[in-house]
Short mmCIF file of C-alpha atoms in Angstrom, two decimals:
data_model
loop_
_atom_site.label_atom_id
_atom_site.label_comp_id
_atom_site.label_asym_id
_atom_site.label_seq_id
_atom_site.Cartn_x
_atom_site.Cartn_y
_atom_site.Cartn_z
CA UNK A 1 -2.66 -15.39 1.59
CA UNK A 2 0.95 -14.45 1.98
CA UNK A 3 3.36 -17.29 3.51
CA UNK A 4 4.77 -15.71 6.70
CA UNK A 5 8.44 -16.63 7.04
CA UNK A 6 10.35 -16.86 10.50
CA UNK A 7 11.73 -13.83 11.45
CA UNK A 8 14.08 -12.92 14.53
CA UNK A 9 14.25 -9.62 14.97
CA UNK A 10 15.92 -8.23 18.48
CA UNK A 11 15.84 -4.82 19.52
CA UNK A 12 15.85 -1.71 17.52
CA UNK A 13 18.86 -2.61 16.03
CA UNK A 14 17.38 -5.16 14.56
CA UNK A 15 14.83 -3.52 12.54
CA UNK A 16 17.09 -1.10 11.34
CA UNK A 17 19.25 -3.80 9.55
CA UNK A 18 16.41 -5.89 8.43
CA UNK A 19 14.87 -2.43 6.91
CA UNK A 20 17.98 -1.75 5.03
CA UNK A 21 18.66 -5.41 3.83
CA UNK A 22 15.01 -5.45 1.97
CA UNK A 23 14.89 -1.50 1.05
CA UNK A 24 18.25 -1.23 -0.11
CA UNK A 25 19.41 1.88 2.15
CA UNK A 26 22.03 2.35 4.73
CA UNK A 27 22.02 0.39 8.23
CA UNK A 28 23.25 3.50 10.00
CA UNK A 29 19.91 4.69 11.55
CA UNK A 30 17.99 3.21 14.48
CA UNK A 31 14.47 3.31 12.70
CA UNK A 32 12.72 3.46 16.29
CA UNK A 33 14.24 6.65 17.54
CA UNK A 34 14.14 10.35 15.60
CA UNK A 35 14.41 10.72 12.06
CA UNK A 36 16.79 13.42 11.13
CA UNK A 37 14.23 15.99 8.86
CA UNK A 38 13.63 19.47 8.27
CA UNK A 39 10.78 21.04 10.78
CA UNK A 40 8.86 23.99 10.18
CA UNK A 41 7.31 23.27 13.50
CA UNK A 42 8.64 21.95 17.07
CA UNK A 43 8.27 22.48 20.66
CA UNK A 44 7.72 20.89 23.95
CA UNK A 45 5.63 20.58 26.02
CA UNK A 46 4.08 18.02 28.60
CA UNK A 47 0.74 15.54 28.06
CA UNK A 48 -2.12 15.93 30.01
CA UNK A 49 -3.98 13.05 28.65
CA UNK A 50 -3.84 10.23 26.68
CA UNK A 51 -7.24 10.00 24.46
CA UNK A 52 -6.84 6.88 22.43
CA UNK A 53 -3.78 4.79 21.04
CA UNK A 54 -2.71 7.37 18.58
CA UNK A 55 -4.21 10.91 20.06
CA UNK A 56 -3.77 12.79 23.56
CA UNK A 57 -4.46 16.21 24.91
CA UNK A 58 -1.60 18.23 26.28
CA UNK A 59 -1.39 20.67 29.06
CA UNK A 60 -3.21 24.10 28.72
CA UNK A 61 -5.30 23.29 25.05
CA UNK A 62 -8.64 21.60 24.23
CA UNK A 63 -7.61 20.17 21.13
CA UNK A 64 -5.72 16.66 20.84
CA UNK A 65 -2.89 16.08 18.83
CA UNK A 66 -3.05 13.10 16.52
CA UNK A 67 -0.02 11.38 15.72
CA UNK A 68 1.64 10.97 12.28
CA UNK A 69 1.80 7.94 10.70
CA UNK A 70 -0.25 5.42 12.86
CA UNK A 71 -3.98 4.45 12.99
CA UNK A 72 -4.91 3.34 16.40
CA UNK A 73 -8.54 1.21 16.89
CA UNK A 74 -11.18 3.78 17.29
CA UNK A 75 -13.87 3.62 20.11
CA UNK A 76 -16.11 6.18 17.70
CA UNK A 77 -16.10 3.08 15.17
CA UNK A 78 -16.20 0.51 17.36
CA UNK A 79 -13.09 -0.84 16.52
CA UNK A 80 -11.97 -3.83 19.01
CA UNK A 81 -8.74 -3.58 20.58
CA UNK A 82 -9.51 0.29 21.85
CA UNK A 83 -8.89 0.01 25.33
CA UNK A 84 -5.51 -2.03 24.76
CA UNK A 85 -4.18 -0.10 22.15
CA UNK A 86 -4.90 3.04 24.55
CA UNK A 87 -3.01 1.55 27.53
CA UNK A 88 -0.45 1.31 25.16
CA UNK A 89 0.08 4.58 24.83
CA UNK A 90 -0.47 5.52 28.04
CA UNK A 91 2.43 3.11 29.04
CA UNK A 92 4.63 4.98 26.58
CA UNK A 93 4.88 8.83 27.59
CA UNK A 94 5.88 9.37 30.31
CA UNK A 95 3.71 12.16 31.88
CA UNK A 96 6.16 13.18 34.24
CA UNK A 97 8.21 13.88 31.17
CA UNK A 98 8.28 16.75 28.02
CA UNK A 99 7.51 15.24 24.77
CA UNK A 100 8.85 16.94 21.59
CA UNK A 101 6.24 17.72 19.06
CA UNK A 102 7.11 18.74 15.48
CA UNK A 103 6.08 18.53 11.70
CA UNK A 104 7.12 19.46 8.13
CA UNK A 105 3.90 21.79 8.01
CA UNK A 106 3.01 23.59 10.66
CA UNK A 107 -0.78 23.60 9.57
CA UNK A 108 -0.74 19.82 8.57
CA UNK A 109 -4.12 18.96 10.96
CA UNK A 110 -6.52 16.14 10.97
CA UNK A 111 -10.23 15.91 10.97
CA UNK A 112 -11.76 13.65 13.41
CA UNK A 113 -14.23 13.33 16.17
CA UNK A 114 -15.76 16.90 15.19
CA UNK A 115 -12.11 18.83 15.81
CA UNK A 116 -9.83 19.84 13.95
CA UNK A 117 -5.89 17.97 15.35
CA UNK A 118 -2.85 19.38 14.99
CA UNK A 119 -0.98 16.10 13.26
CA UNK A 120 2.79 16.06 15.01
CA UNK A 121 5.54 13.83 15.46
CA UNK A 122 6.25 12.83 18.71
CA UNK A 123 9.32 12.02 20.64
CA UNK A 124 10.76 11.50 23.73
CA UNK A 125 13.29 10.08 25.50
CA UNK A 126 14.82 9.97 22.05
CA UNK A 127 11.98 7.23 20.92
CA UNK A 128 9.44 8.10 17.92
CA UNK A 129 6.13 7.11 19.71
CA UNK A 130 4.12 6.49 16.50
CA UNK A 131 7.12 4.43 15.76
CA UNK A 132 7.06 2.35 19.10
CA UNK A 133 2.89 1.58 17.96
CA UNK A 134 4.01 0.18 14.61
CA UNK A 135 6.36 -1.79 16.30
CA UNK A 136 4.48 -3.00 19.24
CA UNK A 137 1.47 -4.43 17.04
CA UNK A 138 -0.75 -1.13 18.61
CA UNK A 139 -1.84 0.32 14.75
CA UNK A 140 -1.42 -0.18 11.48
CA UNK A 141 0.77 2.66 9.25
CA UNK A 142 -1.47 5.83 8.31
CA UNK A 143 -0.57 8.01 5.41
CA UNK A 144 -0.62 11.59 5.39
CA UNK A 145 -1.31 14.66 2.17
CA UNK A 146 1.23 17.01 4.03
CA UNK A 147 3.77 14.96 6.31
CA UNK A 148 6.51 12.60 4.39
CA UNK A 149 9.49 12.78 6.38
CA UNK A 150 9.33 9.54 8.14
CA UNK A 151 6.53 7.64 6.27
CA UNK A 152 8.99 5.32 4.60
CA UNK A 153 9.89 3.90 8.31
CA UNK A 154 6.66 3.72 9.52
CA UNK A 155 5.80 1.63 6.25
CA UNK A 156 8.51 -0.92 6.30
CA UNK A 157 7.97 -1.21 10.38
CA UNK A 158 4.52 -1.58 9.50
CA UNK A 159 5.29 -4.15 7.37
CA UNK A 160 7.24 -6.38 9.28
CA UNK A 161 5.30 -6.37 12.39
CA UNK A 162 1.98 -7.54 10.08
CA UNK A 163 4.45 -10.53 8.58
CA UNK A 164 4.24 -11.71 12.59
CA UNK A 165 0.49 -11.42 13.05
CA UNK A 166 1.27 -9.24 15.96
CA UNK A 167 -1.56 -7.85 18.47
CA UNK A 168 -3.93 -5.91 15.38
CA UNK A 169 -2.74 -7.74 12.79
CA UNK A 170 -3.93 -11.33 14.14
CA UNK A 171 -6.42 -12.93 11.72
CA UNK A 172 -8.75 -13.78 15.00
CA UNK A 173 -8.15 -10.68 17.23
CA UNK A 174 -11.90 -9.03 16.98
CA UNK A 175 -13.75 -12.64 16.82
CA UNK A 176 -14.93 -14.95 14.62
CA UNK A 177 -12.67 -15.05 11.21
CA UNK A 178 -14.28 -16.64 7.79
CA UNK A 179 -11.86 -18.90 6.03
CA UNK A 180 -10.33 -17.32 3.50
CA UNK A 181 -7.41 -16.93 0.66
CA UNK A 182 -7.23 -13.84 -0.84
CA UNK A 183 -4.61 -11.94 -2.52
CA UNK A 184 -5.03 -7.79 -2.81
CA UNK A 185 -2.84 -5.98 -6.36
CA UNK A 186 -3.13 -2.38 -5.80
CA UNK A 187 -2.36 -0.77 -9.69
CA UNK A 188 -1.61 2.96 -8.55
CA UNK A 189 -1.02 4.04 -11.76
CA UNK A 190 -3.43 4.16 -15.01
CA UNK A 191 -3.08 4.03 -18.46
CA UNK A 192 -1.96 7.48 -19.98
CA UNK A 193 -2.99 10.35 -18.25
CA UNK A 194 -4.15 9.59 -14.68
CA UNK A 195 -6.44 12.75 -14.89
CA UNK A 196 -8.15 11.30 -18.13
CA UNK A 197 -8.43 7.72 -17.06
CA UNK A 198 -10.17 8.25 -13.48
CA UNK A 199 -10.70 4.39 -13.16
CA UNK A 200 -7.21 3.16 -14.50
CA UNK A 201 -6.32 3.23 -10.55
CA UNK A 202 -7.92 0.36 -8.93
CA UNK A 203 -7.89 -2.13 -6.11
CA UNK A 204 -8.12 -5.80 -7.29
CA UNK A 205 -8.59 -8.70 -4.76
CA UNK A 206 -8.25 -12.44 -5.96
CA UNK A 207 -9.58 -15.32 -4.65
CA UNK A 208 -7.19 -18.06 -4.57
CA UNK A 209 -9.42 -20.18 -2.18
CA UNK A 210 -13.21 -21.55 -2.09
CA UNK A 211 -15.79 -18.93 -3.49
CA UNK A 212 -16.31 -16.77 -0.95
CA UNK A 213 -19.42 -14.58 0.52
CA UNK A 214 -17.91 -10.81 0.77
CA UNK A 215 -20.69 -9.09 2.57
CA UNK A 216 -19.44 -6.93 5.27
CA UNK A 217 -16.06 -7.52 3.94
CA UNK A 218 -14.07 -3.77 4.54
CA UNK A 219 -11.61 -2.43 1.71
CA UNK A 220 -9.88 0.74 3.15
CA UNK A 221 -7.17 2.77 2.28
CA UNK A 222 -4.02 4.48 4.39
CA UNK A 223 -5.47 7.12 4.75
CA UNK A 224 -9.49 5.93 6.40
CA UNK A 225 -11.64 6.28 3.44
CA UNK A 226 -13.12 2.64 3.27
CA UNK A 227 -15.27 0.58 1.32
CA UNK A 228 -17.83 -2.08 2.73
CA UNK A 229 -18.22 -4.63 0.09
CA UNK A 230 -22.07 -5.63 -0.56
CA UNK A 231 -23.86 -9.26 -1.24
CA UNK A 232 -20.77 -10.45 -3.17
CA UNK A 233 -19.58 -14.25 -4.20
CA UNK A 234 -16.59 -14.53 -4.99
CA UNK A 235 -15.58 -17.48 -6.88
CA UNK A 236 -12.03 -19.33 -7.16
CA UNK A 237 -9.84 -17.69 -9.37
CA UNK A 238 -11.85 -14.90 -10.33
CA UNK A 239 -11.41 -10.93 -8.69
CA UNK A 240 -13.18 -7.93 -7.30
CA UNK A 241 -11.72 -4.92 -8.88
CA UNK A 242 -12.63 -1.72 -7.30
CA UNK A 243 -11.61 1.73 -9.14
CA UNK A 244 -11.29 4.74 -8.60
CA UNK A 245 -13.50 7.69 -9.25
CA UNK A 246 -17.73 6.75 -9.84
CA UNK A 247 -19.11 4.24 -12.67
CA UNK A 248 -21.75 1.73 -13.08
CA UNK A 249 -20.90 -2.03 -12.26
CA UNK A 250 -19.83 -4.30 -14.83
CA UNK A 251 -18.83 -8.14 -15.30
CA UNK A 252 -15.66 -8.82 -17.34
CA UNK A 253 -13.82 -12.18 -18.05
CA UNK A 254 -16.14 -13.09 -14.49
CA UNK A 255 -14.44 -10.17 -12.98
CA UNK A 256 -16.88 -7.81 -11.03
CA UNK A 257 -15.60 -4.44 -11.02
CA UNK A 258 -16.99 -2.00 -8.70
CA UNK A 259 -16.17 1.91 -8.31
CA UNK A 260 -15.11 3.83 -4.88
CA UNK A 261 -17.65 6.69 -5.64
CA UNK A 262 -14.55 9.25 -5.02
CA UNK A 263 -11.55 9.80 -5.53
CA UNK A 264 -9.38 7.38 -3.81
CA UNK A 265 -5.28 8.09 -2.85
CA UNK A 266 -2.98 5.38 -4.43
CA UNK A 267 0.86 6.82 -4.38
CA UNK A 268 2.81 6.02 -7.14
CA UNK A 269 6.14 5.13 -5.61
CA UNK A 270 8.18 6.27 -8.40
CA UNK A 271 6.58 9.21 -8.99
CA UNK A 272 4.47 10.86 -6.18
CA UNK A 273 5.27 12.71 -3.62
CA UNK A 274 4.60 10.73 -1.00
CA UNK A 275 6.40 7.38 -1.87
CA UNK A 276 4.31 5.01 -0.08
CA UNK A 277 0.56 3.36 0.26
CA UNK A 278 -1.46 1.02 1.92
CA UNK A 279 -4.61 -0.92 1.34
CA UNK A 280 -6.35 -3.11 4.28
CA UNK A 281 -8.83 -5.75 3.79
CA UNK A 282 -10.84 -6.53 6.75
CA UNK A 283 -13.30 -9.36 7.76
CA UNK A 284 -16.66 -8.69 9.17
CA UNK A 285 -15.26 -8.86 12.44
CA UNK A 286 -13.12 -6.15 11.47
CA UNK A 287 -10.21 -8.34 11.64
CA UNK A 288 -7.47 -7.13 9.65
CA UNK A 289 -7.09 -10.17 7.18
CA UNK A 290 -5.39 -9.06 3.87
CA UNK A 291 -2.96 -5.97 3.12
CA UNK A 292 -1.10 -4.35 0.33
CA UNK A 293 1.73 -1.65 1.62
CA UNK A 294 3.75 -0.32 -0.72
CA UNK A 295 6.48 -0.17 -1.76
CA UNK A 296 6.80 -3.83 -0.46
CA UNK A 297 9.60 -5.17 1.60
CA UNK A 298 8.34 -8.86 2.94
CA UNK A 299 5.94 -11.43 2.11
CA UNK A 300 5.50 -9.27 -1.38
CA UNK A 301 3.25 -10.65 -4.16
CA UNK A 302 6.13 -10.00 -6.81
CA UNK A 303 8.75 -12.49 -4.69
CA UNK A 304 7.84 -15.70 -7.09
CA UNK A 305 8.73 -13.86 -10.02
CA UNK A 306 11.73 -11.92 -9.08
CA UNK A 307 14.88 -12.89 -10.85
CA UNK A 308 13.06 -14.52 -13.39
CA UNK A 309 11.69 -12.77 -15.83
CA UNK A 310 12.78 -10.35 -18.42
CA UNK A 311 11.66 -7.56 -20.78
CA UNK A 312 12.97 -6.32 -23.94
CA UNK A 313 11.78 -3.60 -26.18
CA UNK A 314 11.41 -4.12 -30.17
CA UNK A 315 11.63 -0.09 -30.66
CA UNK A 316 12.94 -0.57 -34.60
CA UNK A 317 11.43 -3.49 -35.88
CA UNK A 318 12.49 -4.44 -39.44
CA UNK A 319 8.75 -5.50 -40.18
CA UNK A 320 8.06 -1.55 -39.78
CA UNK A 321 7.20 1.13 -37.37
CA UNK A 322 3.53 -0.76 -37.08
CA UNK A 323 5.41 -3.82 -35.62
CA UNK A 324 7.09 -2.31 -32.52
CA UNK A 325 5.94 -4.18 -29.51
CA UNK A 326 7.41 -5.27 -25.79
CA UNK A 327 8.12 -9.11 -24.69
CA UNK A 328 8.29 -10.70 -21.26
CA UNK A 329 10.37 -13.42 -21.29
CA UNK A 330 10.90 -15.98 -18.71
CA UNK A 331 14.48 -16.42 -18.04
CA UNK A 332 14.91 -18.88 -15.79
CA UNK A 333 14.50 -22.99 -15.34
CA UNK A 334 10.71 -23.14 -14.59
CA UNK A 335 7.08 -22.31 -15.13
CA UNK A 336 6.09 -18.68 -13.62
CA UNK A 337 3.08 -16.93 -13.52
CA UNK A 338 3.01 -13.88 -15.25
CA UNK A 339 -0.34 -12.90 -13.61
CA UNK A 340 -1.61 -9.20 -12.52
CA UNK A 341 2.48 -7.88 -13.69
CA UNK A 342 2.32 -4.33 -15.07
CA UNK A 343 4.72 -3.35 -18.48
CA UNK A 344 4.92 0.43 -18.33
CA UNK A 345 6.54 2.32 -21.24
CA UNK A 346 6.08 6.18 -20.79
CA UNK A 347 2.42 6.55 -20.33
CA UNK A 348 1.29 3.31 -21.49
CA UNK A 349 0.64 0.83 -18.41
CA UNK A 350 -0.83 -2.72 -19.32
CA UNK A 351 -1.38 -5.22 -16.36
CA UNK A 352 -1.40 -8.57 -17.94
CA UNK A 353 -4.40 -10.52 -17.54
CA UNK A 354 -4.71 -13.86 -15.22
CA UNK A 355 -3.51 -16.85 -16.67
CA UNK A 356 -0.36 -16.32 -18.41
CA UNK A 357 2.13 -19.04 -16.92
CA UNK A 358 5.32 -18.21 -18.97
CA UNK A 359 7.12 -22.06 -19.69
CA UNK A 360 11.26 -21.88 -19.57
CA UNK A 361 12.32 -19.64 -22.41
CA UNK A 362 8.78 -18.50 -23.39
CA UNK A 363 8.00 -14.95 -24.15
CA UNK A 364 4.84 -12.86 -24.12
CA UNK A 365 4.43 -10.26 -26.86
CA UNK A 366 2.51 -6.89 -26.21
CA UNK A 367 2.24 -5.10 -29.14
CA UNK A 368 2.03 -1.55 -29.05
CA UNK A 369 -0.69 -1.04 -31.72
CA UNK A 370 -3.78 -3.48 -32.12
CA UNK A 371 -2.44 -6.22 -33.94
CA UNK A 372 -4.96 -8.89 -34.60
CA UNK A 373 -6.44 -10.54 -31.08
CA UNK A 374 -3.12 -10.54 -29.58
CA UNK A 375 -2.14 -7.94 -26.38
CA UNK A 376 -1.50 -4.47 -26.96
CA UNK A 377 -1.23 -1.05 -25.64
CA UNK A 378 -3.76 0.15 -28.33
CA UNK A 379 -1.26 3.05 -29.49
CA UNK A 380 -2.87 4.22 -32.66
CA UNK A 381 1.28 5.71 -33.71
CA UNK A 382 4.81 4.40 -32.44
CA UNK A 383 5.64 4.79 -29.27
CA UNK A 384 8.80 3.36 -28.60
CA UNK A 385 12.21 6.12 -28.98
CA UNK A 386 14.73 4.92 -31.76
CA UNK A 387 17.38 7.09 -29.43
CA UNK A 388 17.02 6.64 -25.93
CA UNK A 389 13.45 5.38 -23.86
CA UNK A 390 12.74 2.52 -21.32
CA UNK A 391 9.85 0.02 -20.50
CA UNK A 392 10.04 -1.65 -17.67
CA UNK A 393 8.13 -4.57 -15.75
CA UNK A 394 6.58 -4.89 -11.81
CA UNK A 395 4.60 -5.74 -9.52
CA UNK A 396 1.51 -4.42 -7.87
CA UNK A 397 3.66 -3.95 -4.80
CA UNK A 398 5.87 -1.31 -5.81
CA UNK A 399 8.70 -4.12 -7.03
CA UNK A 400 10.44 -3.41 -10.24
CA UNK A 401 11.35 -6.69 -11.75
CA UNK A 402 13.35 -5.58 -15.13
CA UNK A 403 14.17 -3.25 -17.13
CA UNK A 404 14.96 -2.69 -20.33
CA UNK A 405 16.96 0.78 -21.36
CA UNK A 406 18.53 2.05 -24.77
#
């Protein structure tokens, strides 16, 4: 589970600096008001209604509106924390009071409850409402197919609110809460071709504590498609991978892997067009226990490692063209663990397998064809440009740890 570290954080202001100090962009924004986007869509108009803690029905129309961005406990589910989360809300707009509605796609809607909801941004009194939630501890950050202008925000406020166990995000908050240590590495993007390697996306949680009974145990993604694990031990050290796409079960290296049964929405950060994801593991209690959100900006499973380690690409080898392979090299003072790191180079994307603690100095060698039992891409030609290429090492948490360009 990951170490939460103290955090003082007043106002508004606040967040915005702390966002920009672990994102790398500009303090000049309050992250809780507006965010400065094109609109194909926006009016005004006044709320009739609150429905729940992230829908509400405005004057003169039958449909709600859902709101971008958050995902509020559902009474439909029986989600705890409904009526709170909805008082919330209701505490927020001020009925009284026009709230601005807008969105990037004037069709983007959302299914739920039977109806068809317009999905919006909403603002008033110069305050983002979904972005008030997220802050608040109300929901946890939704993702979106058609709406991207603020999702980055929403993330890294998401973020920072779970690092305090705030309101939905406390361990205990629906009941009773099984001990447990778990760790979730979200790889978002396969080997090759995504399109011809279905299953290279997957979900993998670890089990850094006692073996543990998984039944009931809730995987679900950003954007509500879930996964209730079945009569599942989990045993110390080992993992539950879940992929993507269909496939029978299978036991490898005492890893169980599992499939979805569909097709399941893991961003790339790099390369997707919407930049961010999320992943939430919850108890049986429905407590939200265990998250990946990416990219990561606190409490990130990459931290150990950043800083010290290195890559470096053998792209002309003097043994030959057959010998052209990648090392990871620690750089620094101490023992690290290599674990569940991903070397990309072009298509090629090989996580390296459980285990590998790199000493001071030591490197690990992936060659890019098979060569003998050692790692390797399994590139049946070179792969590595003589002029001008990159490979590149990170996390599962959207952290790039080195690079290595020529």
């Amino acid at each position: 589970m990951r170490a939460v570290p103290s955090l003082l954080i007043t106002g508004a202001a606040g967040l915005s600096v702390l966002l920009a100090a672990c994102s790398g962009v500009a303090a000049d924004t309050d992250q809780s008001r507006s965010v400065v986007a094109p609109m194909q869509f926006t009016e005004q108009i006044k709320v009739a209604k609150v429905a729940d803690g992230d829908s509400f029905y405005v004057v003169g129309r039958d449909v709600p509106i859902r709101m971008i961005g958050i995902d509020a406990p559902d009474k439909s589910t029986g989600d705890c924390y409904y009526d709170e989360a909805t008082a919330a809300l209701e505490r927020l707009i001020d009925m009284k009071r026009k709230v601005t509605l807008s969105a990037e796609n004037r069709k983007s809607f959302s299914v739920g409850n039977g109806m068809k909801r317009p999905l919006r941004y909403v603002n008033q009194g110069g305050r983002d409402l979904s972005m008030q939630m997220l802050q608040q501890g109300y929901a946890v950050f939704n993702t979106t197919m058609t709406e991207r202008a603020r999702e980055v925000s929403y993330a890294n406020a998401a973020q920072l609110t779970a690092s305090k166990r705030l309101r939905i995000w406390s361990s205990t908050l629906c009941g009773h809460a099984p001990p447990a240590a778990l760790r979730i590495f979200v790889n978002y993007n396969a080997d090759r071709l995504d399109t011809q390697n279905i299953g290279g996306k997957y979900v993998r949680i670890v089990n850094d504590g006692p073996p543990l009974y998984l039944r009931n145990w809730r995987l679900r993604l950003g954007n509500r498609k879930y996964y209730t694990i079945g009569s599942i031990t989990l045993q110390t050290g080992k993992s539950l991978v879940l992929h993507n796409g269909s496939g029978a079960p299978y036991v490898a290296d005492g890893d169980q892997h599992m499939f979805w049964g569909f097709k399941i929405d893991l961003p790339d950060p790099r390369t997707s067009l919407n930049k961010v994801g999320a992943v939430y593991l919850q108890d049986p209690s429905r407590n939200y226990r265990f998250w990946s959100i990416w990219p990561c900006i606190i409490n990130c499973t990459s931290d150990p490692v950043i800083g010290k380690l290195g890559i470096q690409a053998i792209y002309h080898p003097p043994e030959g063209p057959m010998s052209e392979r990648i090392l990871v090299t620690n750089t620094s003072a101490e023992p690290v663990d290599a674990s569940f790191l991903v070397v990309e180079a072009g298509s090629s994307v090989f996580e390296i397998p459980r285990g590998n603690v790199l000493q001071p100095g030591q490197s690990l060698t992936i060659w890019v064809q098979p060569h003998g039992g050692d790692y390797t891409l399994n590139r049946d030609r070179p792969t590595l440009s003589d002029d001008s290429d990159s490979v590149l090492l990170r996390g599962n948490d959207g952290k790039v740890i080195a690079t290595h360009d020529w």
